[in-house]
Amino acid sequence: MSHINYVSIFAPDGSEFFVAAAGEGRPLILLHGFPLDHRLWTHQIQSLSHDFHVIAPDLRGFGKSTLGDGFSMVQLAHDCEFIRQKLAPQGPIVLGGLSMGGYVALEYWAHYSQHLCGLVLANTKPHADDPTAQAARLRMAEEVLVQGTWPTVQGMLPKLLSTTTQTSRPEVVELTRTMMAAVAPQTIAAAQRAMAQRRDFRSELPEIAVPTLVITGQEDPLAPPDATAEWAGSIPQHTFHAIPTAGHLTPLETPQEFNALLGQFTRQATS
Ligand code: MLT
């Protein structure tokens, strides 16, 4: 295993980003989902750092990164660019995002496609929220400030992990619970408001001109395989995989399968 460096990077606005980075070579930046942190990518940091410079930040407000004045998906994409400039200023990157991280990766593509040689969209979707979903998010944003994080988010846990993971991988369940419970209520509220306002990328998918790897889990209720395959088909240079026995957190639930796909894709995209 490559040595993992944990670095703090300070933005001009005073925000502090906590980033795990390991390995050398072509940069592979990985953006976690909600309500998680960089530990979602534990197995990718460990294994893929043999071949690549793996960079996994805690997004603004999550993990050990500070929240500042709140955020939008666009702000998180700007944060990602700031981190790229600091840690991987040379050469193009492969950028991967899971779920909310995928929303940010699409915003990064919209603003900074010149720095991309590959895009990885895991367990995510290009759709914006409909009014019902927006209303549910705004309700959660208010509730969490009264009830606290765990009572508000615990109902998500069974939707994040497949039945197989829940019954046979207690360490994955525990890590997921730990990451979720550690997120500050203010960050939960900010993220829900930001996701409720996110842009709909469906009509722009045909314009994505970089190779794009789309992955989901066969048992992901939030990014189901059929629906995911359908929108992935609009991206000209896409490959699509649905990993058996995985739910919403494919990198953590089925790391061998995920790493094989991501490793091969990143090698090709950066060659
Ligand atoms: C995630 O895993 O990041 C969330 O499911 C995203 C969302 O709430 O839309």
PDB file of C-alpha atoms and ligand atoms in Angstrom:
ATOM      1  CA  MET A   1       0.000   0.000   0.000  1.00  0.00           C
ATOM      2  CA  SER A   2       1.264   3.498  -0.836  1.00  0.00           C
ATOM      3  CA  HIS A   3       1.712   5.881   2.046  1.00  0.00           C
ATOM      4  CA  ILE A   4      -1.413   8.037   2.517  1.00  0.00           C
ATOM      5  CA  ASN A   5      -0.811  11.745   3.027  1.00  0.00           C
ATOM      6  CA  TYR A   6      -3.453  13.750   4.819  1.00  0.00           C
ATOM      7  CA  VAL A   7      -3.164  17.383   3.907  1.00  0.00           C
ATOM      8  CA  SER A   8      -5.017  20.542   4.845  1.00  0.00           C
ATOM      9  CA  ILE A   9      -5.382  23.136   2.119  1.00  0.00           C
ATOM     10  CA  PHE A  10      -6.494  26.665   2.870  1.00  0.00           C
ATOM     11  CA  ALA A  11      -8.598  28.628   0.376  1.00  0.00           C
ATOM     12  CA  PRO A  12      -8.392  32.439   0.145  1.00  0.00           C
ATOM     13  CA  ASP A  13     -11.839  32.698   1.813  1.00  0.00           C
ATOM     14  CA  GLY A  14     -10.429  30.935   4.908  1.00  0.00           C
ATOM     15  CA  SER A  15     -12.028  27.564   4.143  1.00  0.00           C
ATOM     16  CA  GLU A  16      -9.943  24.523   5.033  1.00  0.00           C
ATOM     17  CA  PHE A  17     -10.071  21.376   2.923  1.00  0.00           C
ATOM     18  CA  PHE A  18      -8.944  18.068   4.360  1.00  0.00           C
ATOM     19  CA  VAL A  19      -7.659  15.777   1.625  1.00  0.00           C
ATOM     20  CA  ALA A  20      -6.346  12.193   1.549  1.00  0.00           C
ATOM     21  CA  ALA A  21      -3.791  11.653  -1.211  1.00  0.00           C
ATOM     22  CA  ALA A  22      -1.601   8.685  -2.109  1.00  0.00           C
ATOM     23  CA  GLY A  23       0.542   7.430  -4.955  1.00  0.00           C
ATOM     24  CA  GLU A  24       2.161   9.096  -7.918  1.00  0.00           C
ATOM     25  CA  GLY A  25       1.435   9.501 -11.591  1.00  0.00           C
ATOM     26  CA  ARG A  26      -1.745  10.493 -13.326  1.00  0.00           C
ATOM     27  CA  PRO A  27      -4.226  12.244 -10.999  1.00  0.00           C
ATOM     28  CA  LEU A  28      -7.481  10.524 -10.098  1.00  0.00           C
ATOM     29  CA  ILE A  29      -9.724  12.787  -8.004  1.00  0.00           C
ATOM     30  CA  LEU A  30     -12.644  11.129  -6.212  1.00  0.00           C
ATOM     31  CA  LEU A  31     -15.646  12.995  -4.745  1.00  0.00           C
ATOM     32  CA  HIS A  32     -17.763  11.303  -2.091  1.00  0.00           C
ATOM     33  CA  GLY A  33     -21.552  11.242  -1.736  1.00  0.00           C
ATOM     34  CA  PHE A  34     -23.976  12.505   0.914  1.00  0.00           C
ATOM     35  CA  PRO A  35     -23.756  12.304   3.936  1.00  0.00           C
ATOM     36  CA  LEU A  36     -20.288  10.751   3.844  1.00  0.00           C
ATOM     37  CA  ASP A  37     -16.622  11.734   3.620  1.00  0.00           C
ATOM     38  CA  HIS A  38     -13.395  10.695   1.865  1.00  0.00           C
ATOM     39  CA  ARG A  39     -13.430   7.303   3.652  1.00  0.00           C
ATOM     40  CA  LEU A  40     -15.993   6.154   1.066  1.00  0.00           C
ATOM     41  CA  TRP A  41     -12.886   5.763  -1.147  1.00  0.00           C
ATOM     42  CA  THR A  42     -10.765   3.847   1.388  1.00  0.00           C
ATOM     43  CA  HIS A  43     -10.202   0.872  -0.945  1.00  0.00           C
ATOM     44  CA  GLN A  44      -9.514   3.023  -3.983  1.00  0.00           C
ATOM     45  CA  ILE A  45      -6.958   5.132  -2.089  1.00  0.00           C
ATOM     46  CA  GLN A  46      -5.236   1.951  -0.905  1.00  0.00           C
ATOM     47  CA  SER A  47      -5.213  -0.068  -4.139  1.00  0.00           C
ATOM     48  CA  LEU A  48      -5.259   2.370  -7.045  1.00  0.00           C
ATOM     49  CA  SER A  49      -2.457   4.488  -5.565  1.00  0.00           C
ATOM     50  CA  HIS A  50      -0.040   1.817  -6.849  1.00  0.00           C
ATOM     51  CA  ASP A  51      -0.693   3.214 -10.324  1.00  0.00           C
ATOM     52  CA  PHE A  52      -2.183   6.680  -9.907  1.00  0.00           C
ATOM     53  CA  HIS A  53      -2.071   9.804  -7.781  1.00  0.00           C
ATOM     54  CA  VAL A  54      -5.356   9.267  -5.928  1.00  0.00           C
ATOM     55  CA  ILE A  55      -6.817  12.397  -4.329  1.00  0.00           C
ATOM     56  CA  ALA A  56      -9.931  12.141  -2.170  1.00  0.00           C
ATOM     57  CA  PRO A  57     -11.065  15.367  -0.456  1.00  0.00           C
ATOM     58  CA  ASP A  58     -13.633  15.820   2.242  1.00  0.00           C
ATOM     59  CA  LEU A  59     -16.082  18.112   0.467  1.00  0.00           C
ATOM     60  CA  ARG A  60     -16.846  21.460   2.098  1.00  0.00           C
ATOM     61  CA  GLY A  61     -18.461  20.880   5.525  1.00  0.00           C
ATOM     62  CA  PHE A  62     -17.988  17.083   5.459  1.00  0.00           C
ATOM     63  CA  GLY A  63     -15.356  15.053   7.313  1.00  0.00           C
ATOM     64  CA  LYS A  64     -12.687  17.464   8.545  1.00  0.00           C
ATOM     65  CA  SER A  65     -13.267  20.196   5.949  1.00  0.00           C
ATOM     66  CA  THR A  66     -14.867  23.437   7.105  1.00  0.00           C
ATOM     67  CA  LEU A  67     -18.293  24.548   5.877  1.00  0.00           C
ATOM     68  CA  GLY A  68     -17.665  28.270   5.493  1.00  0.00           C
ATOM     69  CA  ASP A  69     -20.727  30.167   4.324  1.00  0.00           C
ATOM     70  CA  GLY A  70     -22.460  27.123   2.848  1.00  0.00           C
ATOM     71  CA  PHE A  71     -22.365  25.933  -0.745  1.00  0.00           C
ATOM     72  CA  SER A  72     -23.975  25.077  -4.045  1.00  0.00           C
ATOM     73  CA  MET A  73     -22.986  22.214  -6.362  1.00  0.00           C
ATOM     74  CA  VAL A  74     -21.168  24.863  -8.439  1.00  0.00           C
ATOM     75  CA  GLN A  75     -19.204  26.005  -5.369  1.00  0.00           C
ATOM     76  CA  LEU A  76     -18.164  22.399  -4.709  1.00  0.00           C
ATOM     77  CA  ALA A  77     -16.939  22.165  -8.318  1.00  0.00           C
ATOM     78  CA  HIS A  78     -14.884  25.348  -7.808  1.00  0.00           C
ATOM     79  CA  ASP A  79     -13.500  23.815  -4.594  1.00  0.00           C
ATOM     80  CA  CYS A  80     -12.498  20.727  -6.580  1.00  0.00           C
ATOM     81  CA  GLU A  81     -10.675  22.908  -9.096  1.00  0.00           C
ATOM     82  CA  PHE A  82      -8.894  24.718  -6.255  1.00  0.00           C
ATOM     83  CA  ILE A  83      -7.741  21.362  -4.858  1.00  0.00           C
ATOM     84  CA  ARG A  84      -6.616  20.218  -8.338  1.00  0.00           C
ATOM     85  CA  GLN A  85      -4.556  23.379  -8.778  1.00  0.00           C
ATOM     86  CA  LYS A  86      -2.866  22.797  -5.414  1.00  0.00           C
ATOM     87  CA  LEU A  87      -2.228  19.045  -5.637  1.00  0.00           C
ATOM     88  CA  ALA A  88      -2.259  18.124  -9.337  1.00  0.00           C
ATOM     89  CA  PRO A  89      -1.556  21.265 -11.345  1.00  0.00           C
ATOM     90  CA  GLN A  90      -0.021  19.469 -14.321  1.00  0.00           C
ATOM     91  CA  GLY A  91      -1.774  17.362 -16.865  1.00  0.00           C
ATOM     92  CA  PRO A  92      -5.379  16.283 -17.185  1.00  0.00           C
ATOM     93  CA  ILE A  93      -7.245  14.416 -14.467  1.00  0.00           C
ATOM     94  CA  VAL A  94      -9.739  11.609 -14.250  1.00  0.00           C
ATOM     95  CA  LEU A  95     -12.555  12.854 -12.003  1.00  0.00           C
ATOM     96  CA  GLY A  96     -14.958  10.489 -10.311  1.00  0.00           C
ATOM     97  CA  GLY A  97     -17.971  11.261  -8.172  1.00  0.00           C
ATOM     98  CA  LEU A  98     -20.494   9.091  -6.365  1.00  0.00           C
ATOM     99  CA  SER A  99     -24.096  10.275  -6.103  1.00  0.00           C
ATOM    100  CA  MET A 100     -23.824  13.871  -4.808  1.00  0.00           C
ATOM    101  CA  GLY A 101     -20.157  13.672  -5.833  1.00  0.00           C
ATOM    102  CA  GLY A 102     -21.458  12.851  -9.323  1.00  0.00           C
ATOM    103  CA  TYR A 103     -23.601  16.003  -9.330  1.00  0.00           C
ATOM    104  CA  VAL A 104     -20.421  17.928  -8.493  1.00  0.00           C
ATOM    105  CA  ALA A 105     -18.411  16.061 -11.153  1.00  0.00           C
ATOM    106  CA  LEU A 106     -20.971  17.107 -13.784  1.00  0.00           C
ATOM    107  CA  GLU A 107     -20.663  20.732 -12.636  1.00  0.00           C
ATOM    108  CA  TYR A 108     -16.883  20.371 -12.826  1.00  0.00           C
ATOM    109  CA  TRP A 109     -17.241  19.123 -16.404  1.00  0.00           C
ATOM    110  CA  ALA A 110     -19.479  22.132 -17.198  1.00  0.00           C
ATOM    111  CA  HIS A 111     -16.896  24.606 -15.871  1.00  0.00           C
ATOM    112  CA  TYR A 112     -13.507  22.936 -16.315  1.00  0.00           C
ATOM    113  CA  SER A 113     -13.750  20.291 -19.048  1.00  0.00           C
ATOM    114  CA  GLN A 114     -10.338  21.397 -20.351  1.00  0.00           C
ATOM    115  CA  HIS A 115      -8.732  19.650 -17.351  1.00  0.00           C
ATOM    116  CA  LEU A 116     -10.543  16.327 -17.826  1.00  0.00           C
ATOM    117  CA  CYS A 117      -9.388  13.241 -19.678  1.00  0.00           C
ATOM    118  CA  GLY A 118     -12.008  10.971 -18.113  1.00  0.00           C
ATOM    119  CA  LEU A 119     -15.161  11.167 -16.036  1.00  0.00           C
ATOM    120  CA  VAL A 120     -16.520   8.538 -13.647  1.00  0.00           C
ATOM    121  CA  LEU A 121     -20.163   8.798 -12.596  1.00  0.00           C
ATOM    122  CA  ALA A 122     -20.971   6.265  -9.888  1.00  0.00           C
ATOM    123  CA  ASN A 123     -24.431   5.614  -8.401  1.00  0.00           C
ATOM    124  CA  THR A 124     -25.634   9.018  -9.535  1.00  0.00           C
ATOM    125  CA  LYS A 125     -27.981  10.699 -11.982  1.00  0.00           C
ATOM    126  CA  PRO A 126     -28.016  13.794 -14.185  1.00  0.00           C
ATOM    127  CA  HIS A 127     -31.598  14.745 -13.277  1.00  0.00           C
ATOM    128  CA  ALA A 128     -32.566  17.754 -11.188  1.00  0.00           C
ATOM    129  CA  ASP A 129     -35.103  17.259  -8.387  1.00  0.00           C
ATOM    130  CA  ASP A 130     -38.820  17.512  -9.110  1.00  0.00           C
ATOM    131  CA  PRO A 131     -40.898  19.768  -6.783  1.00  0.00           C
ATOM    132  CA  THR A 132     -41.795  16.867  -4.457  1.00  0.00           C
ATOM    133  CA  ALA A 133     -38.151  15.876  -3.993  1.00  0.00           C
ATOM    134  CA  GLN A 134     -37.178  19.524  -3.500  1.00  0.00           C
ATOM    135  CA  ALA A 135     -39.826  19.946  -0.803  1.00  0.00           C
ATOM    136  CA  ALA A 136     -38.608  16.802   1.013  1.00  0.00           C
ATOM    137  CA  ARG A 137     -35.048  18.130   0.983  1.00  0.00           C
ATOM    138  CA  LEU A 138     -36.087  21.519   2.357  1.00  0.00           C
ATOM    139  CA  ARG A 139     -38.037  19.745   5.108  1.00  0.00           C
ATOM    140  CA  MET A 140     -34.970  17.717   6.027  1.00  0.00           C
ATOM    141  CA  ALA A 141     -32.837  20.886   5.993  1.00  0.00           C
ATOM    142  CA  GLU A 142     -35.102  22.384   8.646  1.00  0.00           C
ATOM    143  CA  GLU A 143     -35.613  19.208  10.692  1.00  0.00           C
ATOM    144  CA  VAL A 144     -31.916  18.449  11.029  1.00  0.00           C
ATOM    145  CA  LEU A 145     -31.242  21.770  12.745  1.00  0.00           C
ATOM    146  CA  VAL A 146     -33.802  20.852  15.415  1.00  0.00           C
ATOM    147  CA  GLN A 147     -33.373  17.080  15.756  1.00  0.00           C
ATOM    148  CA  GLY A 148     -29.661  16.692  15.042  1.00  0.00           C
ATOM    149  CA  THR A 149     -27.929  14.566  12.431  1.00  0.00           C
ATOM    150  CA  TRP A 150     -28.466  10.906  13.301  1.00  0.00           C
ATOM    151  CA  PRO A 151     -32.255  10.963  13.918  1.00  0.00           C
ATOM    152  CA  THR A 152     -32.620  12.829  10.618  1.00  0.00           C
ATOM    153  CA  VAL A 153     -30.393  10.681   8.399  1.00  0.00           C
ATOM    154  CA  GLN A 154     -30.646   7.197   9.905  1.00  0.00           C
ATOM    155  CA  GLY A 155     -33.557   6.274   7.610  1.00  0.00           C
ATOM    156  CA  MET A 156     -31.158   6.575   4.676  1.00  0.00           C
ATOM    157  CA  LEU A 157     -28.867   3.757   5.826  1.00  0.00           C
ATOM    158  CA  PRO A 158     -30.927   0.836   4.396  1.00  0.00           C
ATOM    159  CA  LYS A 159     -31.105   2.684   1.061  1.00  0.00           C
ATOM    160  CA  LEU A 160     -27.340   3.103   0.857  1.00  0.00           C
ATOM    161  CA  LEU A 161     -26.282  -0.531   1.328  1.00  0.00           C
ATOM    162  CA  SER A 162     -27.468  -3.686  -0.425  1.00  0.00           C
ATOM    163  CA  THR A 163     -29.089  -6.519   1.503  1.00  0.00           C
ATOM    164  CA  THR A 164     -25.940  -8.557   0.940  1.00  0.00           C
ATOM    165  CA  THR A 165     -23.780  -5.839   2.497  1.00  0.00           C
ATOM    166  CA  GLN A 166     -26.151  -5.309   5.398  1.00  0.00           C
ATOM    167  CA  THR A 167     -26.211  -8.996   6.281  1.00  0.00           C
ATOM    168  CA  SER A 168     -22.602 -10.014   5.598  1.00  0.00           C
ATOM    169  CA  ARG A 169     -20.346  -6.922   5.905  1.00  0.00           C
ATOM    170  CA  PRO A 170     -20.800  -5.449   9.420  1.00  0.00           C
ATOM    171  CA  GLU A 171     -17.613  -3.393   9.068  1.00  0.00           C
ATOM    172  CA  VAL A 172     -19.031  -1.614   6.010  1.00  0.00           C
ATOM    173  CA  VAL A 173     -22.304  -0.937   7.828  1.00  0.00           C
ATOM    174  CA  GLU A 174     -20.361   0.451  10.783  1.00  0.00           C
ATOM    175  CA  LEU A 175     -18.113   2.718   8.693  1.00  0.00           C
ATOM    176  CA  THR A 176     -21.123   4.053   6.785  1.00  0.00           C
ATOM    177  CA  ARG A 177     -22.971   4.754  10.031  1.00  0.00           C
ATOM    178  CA  THR A 178     -19.876   6.449  11.482  1.00  0.00           C
ATOM    179  CA  MET A 179     -19.453   8.725   8.457  1.00  0.00           C
ATOM    180  CA  MET A 180     -23.147   9.655   8.422  1.00  0.00           C
ATOM    181  CA  ALA A 181     -23.385  10.382  12.142  1.00  0.00           C
ATOM    182  CA  ALA A 182     -20.275  12.600  12.051  1.00  0.00           C
ATOM    183  CA  VAL A 183     -21.710  15.167   9.617  1.00  0.00           C
ATOM    184  CA  ALA A 184     -22.725  18.438  11.282  1.00  0.00           C
ATOM    185  CA  PRO A 185     -26.432  19.374  11.067  1.00  0.00           C
ATOM    186  CA  GLN A 186     -25.483  22.647   9.339  1.00  0.00           C
ATOM    187  CA  THR A 187     -23.745  20.670   6.578  1.00  0.00           C
ATOM    188  CA  ILE A 188     -26.726  18.335   6.142  1.00  0.00           C
ATOM    189  CA  ALA A 189     -28.964  21.389   5.781  1.00  0.00           C
ATOM    190  CA  ALA A 190     -26.599  23.133   3.356  1.00  0.00           C
ATOM    191  CA  ALA A 191     -26.216  19.998   1.213  1.00  0.00           C
ATOM    192  CA  GLN A 192     -29.962  19.387   1.013  1.00  0.00           C
ATOM    193  CA  ARG A 193     -30.601  22.985  -0.019  1.00  0.00           C
ATOM    194  CA  ALA A 194     -27.794  22.799  -2.590  1.00  0.00           C
ATOM    195  CA  MET A 195     -28.979  19.485  -4.073  1.00  0.00           C
ATOM    196  CA  ALA A 196     -32.559  20.810  -4.273  1.00  0.00           C
ATOM    197  CA  GLN A 197     -31.254  23.630  -6.484  1.00  0.00           C
ATOM    198  CA  ARG A 198     -28.967  21.561  -8.702  1.00  0.00           C
ATOM    199  CA  ARG A 199     -28.916  21.856 -12.467  1.00  0.00           C
ATOM    200  CA  ASP A 200     -30.474  19.277 -14.767  1.00  0.00           C
ATOM    201  CA  PHE A 201     -27.746  17.891 -17.036  1.00  0.00           C
ATOM    202  CA  ARG A 202     -29.833  15.487 -19.124  1.00  0.00           C
ATOM    203  CA  SER A 203     -29.892  17.615 -22.272  1.00  0.00           C
ATOM    204  CA  GLU A 204     -26.122  18.246 -22.016  1.00  0.00           C
ATOM    205  CA  LEU A 205     -25.011  14.607 -21.773  1.00  0.00           C
ATOM    206  CA  PRO A 206     -24.456  14.291 -25.569  1.00  0.00           C
ATOM    207  CA  GLU A 207     -21.889  17.116 -25.264  1.00  0.00           C
ATOM    208  CA  ILE A 208     -19.622  15.211 -22.872  1.00  0.00           C
ATOM    209  CA  ALA A 209     -16.594  14.644 -25.073  1.00  0.00           C
ATOM    210  CA  VAL A 210     -14.399  12.632 -22.684  1.00  0.00           C
ATOM    211  CA  PRO A 211     -14.557   8.877 -22.024  1.00  0.00           C
ATOM    212  CA  THR A 212     -17.069   8.352 -19.229  1.00  0.00           C
ATOM    213  CA  LEU A 213     -17.404   5.332 -16.970  1.00  0.00           C
ATOM    214  CA  VAL A 214     -20.874   4.938 -15.480  1.00  0.00           C
ATOM    215  CA  ILE A 215     -21.229   2.477 -12.602  1.00  0.00           C
ATOM    216  CA  THR A 216     -24.095   1.552 -10.352  1.00  0.00           C
ATOM    217  CA  GLY A 217     -25.064  -1.345  -8.094  1.00  0.00           C
ATOM    218  CA  GLN A 218     -27.586  -3.991  -9.136  1.00  0.00           C
ATOM    219  CA  GLU A 219     -29.339  -3.321  -5.813  1.00  0.00           C
ATOM    220  CA  ASP A 220     -29.168   0.486  -5.784  1.00  0.00           C
ATOM    221  CA  PRO A 221     -32.685   1.874  -5.239  1.00  0.00           C
ATOM    222  CA  LEU A 222     -31.442   5.458  -5.652  1.00  0.00           C
ATOM    223  CA  ALA A 223     -29.675   4.907  -9.005  1.00  0.00           C
ATOM    224  CA  PRO A 224     -31.359   1.764 -10.389  1.00  0.00           C
ATOM    225  CA  PRO A 225     -29.494  -0.089 -13.191  1.00  0.00           C
ATOM    226  CA  ASP A 226     -32.173   0.296 -15.898  1.00  0.00           C
ATOM    227  CA  ALA A 227     -32.655   4.018 -15.415  1.00  0.00           C
ATOM    228  CA  THR A 228     -28.894   4.538 -15.146  1.00  0.00           C
ATOM    229  CA  ALA A 229     -28.177   2.609 -18.352  1.00  0.00           C
ATOM    230  CA  GLU A 230     -30.765   4.727 -20.131  1.00  0.00           C
ATOM    231  CA  TRP A 231     -29.215   8.136 -19.368  1.00  0.00           C
ATOM    232  CA  ALA A 232     -25.672   6.778 -19.692  1.00  0.00           C
ATOM    233  CA  GLY A 233     -26.583   5.926 -23.297  1.00  0.00           C
ATOM    234  CA  SER A 234     -26.760   9.657 -24.087  1.00  0.00           C
ATOM    235  CA  ILE A 235     -23.050  10.109 -23.367  1.00  0.00           C
ATOM    236  CA  PRO A 236     -21.142   9.424 -26.599  1.00  0.00           C
ATOM    237  CA  GLN A 237     -18.066   7.670 -25.152  1.00  0.00           C
ATOM    238  CA  HIS A 238     -19.645   5.877 -22.225  1.00  0.00           C
ATOM    239  CA  THR A 239     -19.230   2.436 -20.735  1.00  0.00           C
ATOM    240  CA  PHE A 240     -21.812   1.208 -18.255  1.00  0.00           C
ATOM    241  CA  HIS A 241     -21.589  -1.447 -15.531  1.00  0.00           C
ATOM    242  CA  ALA A 242     -24.034  -2.555 -12.839  1.00  0.00           C
ATOM    243  CA  ILE A 243     -22.143  -4.450 -10.132  1.00  0.00           C
ATOM    244  CA  PRO A 244     -23.951  -7.499  -8.664  1.00  0.00           C
ATOM    245  CA  THR A 245     -24.652  -7.545  -4.895  1.00  0.00           C
ATOM    246  CA  ALA A 246     -23.812  -3.835  -4.561  1.00  0.00           C
ATOM    247  CA  GLY A 247     -26.180  -1.085  -3.455  1.00  0.00           C
ATOM    248  CA  HIS A 248     -25.598   2.681  -3.552  1.00  0.00           C
ATOM    249  CA  LEU A 249     -22.028   2.630  -2.182  1.00  0.00           C
ATOM    250  CA  THR A 250     -20.293   0.466  -4.801  1.00  0.00           C
ATOM    251  CA  PRO A 251     -16.680   1.555  -3.995  1.00  0.00           C
ATOM    252  CA  LEU A 252     -17.107   0.431  -0.392  1.00  0.00           C
ATOM    253  CA  GLU A 253     -19.419  -2.555  -0.891  1.00  0.00           C
ATOM    254  CA  THR A 254     -17.701  -4.265  -3.834  1.00  0.00           C
ATOM    255  CA  PRO A 255     -14.198  -2.778  -3.896  1.00  0.00           C
ATOM    256  CA  GLN A 256     -12.556  -5.489  -6.019  1.00  0.00           C
ATOM    257  CA  GLU A 257     -15.056  -5.153  -8.845  1.00  0.00           C
ATOM    258  CA  PHE A 258     -15.111  -1.355  -8.557  1.00  0.00           C
ATOM    259  CA  ASN A 259     -11.311  -1.077  -8.557  1.00  0.00           C
ATOM    260  CA  ALA A 260     -10.962  -3.386 -11.557  1.00  0.00           C
ATOM    261  CA  LEU A 261     -13.343  -1.181 -13.563  1.00  0.00           C
ATOM    262  CA  LEU A 262     -11.905   2.108 -12.339  1.00  0.00           C
ATOM    263  CA  GLY A 263      -8.283   0.976 -12.727  1.00  0.00           C
ATOM    264  CA  GLN A 264      -8.742  -0.207 -16.298  1.00  0.00           C
ATOM    265  CA  PHE A 265     -10.722   2.922 -17.218  1.00  0.00           C
ATOM    266  CA  THR A 266      -8.164   5.289 -15.688  1.00  0.00           C
ATOM    267  CA  ARG A 267      -5.260   3.508 -17.401  1.00  0.00           C
ATOM    268  CA  GLN A 268      -6.956   3.860 -20.778  1.00  0.00           C
ATOM    269  CA  ALA A 269      -8.115   7.438 -20.207  1.00  0.00           C
ATOM    270  CA  THR A 270      -4.637   8.598 -19.185  1.00  0.00           C
ATOM    271  CA  SER A 271      -2.570   6.620 -21.727  1.00  0.00           C
TER     272      SER A 271
HETATM  273  C1  MLT B   1     -25.843  10.611  -2.115  1.00  0.00           C
HETATM  274  O1  MLT B   1     -25.577   9.425  -1.901  1.00  0.00           O
HETATM  275  O2  MLT B   1     -24.949  11.451  -2.322  1.00  0.00           O
HETATM  276  C2  MLT B   1     -27.295  11.049  -2.078  1.00  0.00           C
HETATM  277  O3  MLT B   1     -28.127   9.936  -2.228  1.00  0.00           O
HETATM  278  C3  MLT B   1     -27.564  12.077  -3.132  1.00  0.00           C
HETATM  279  C4  MLT B   1     -28.964  12.608  -3.084  1.00  0.00           C
HETATM  280  O4  MLT B   1     -29.523  12.764  -1.985  1.00  0.00           O
HETATM  281  O5  MLT B   1     -29.520  12.912  -4.159  1.00  0.00           O
END
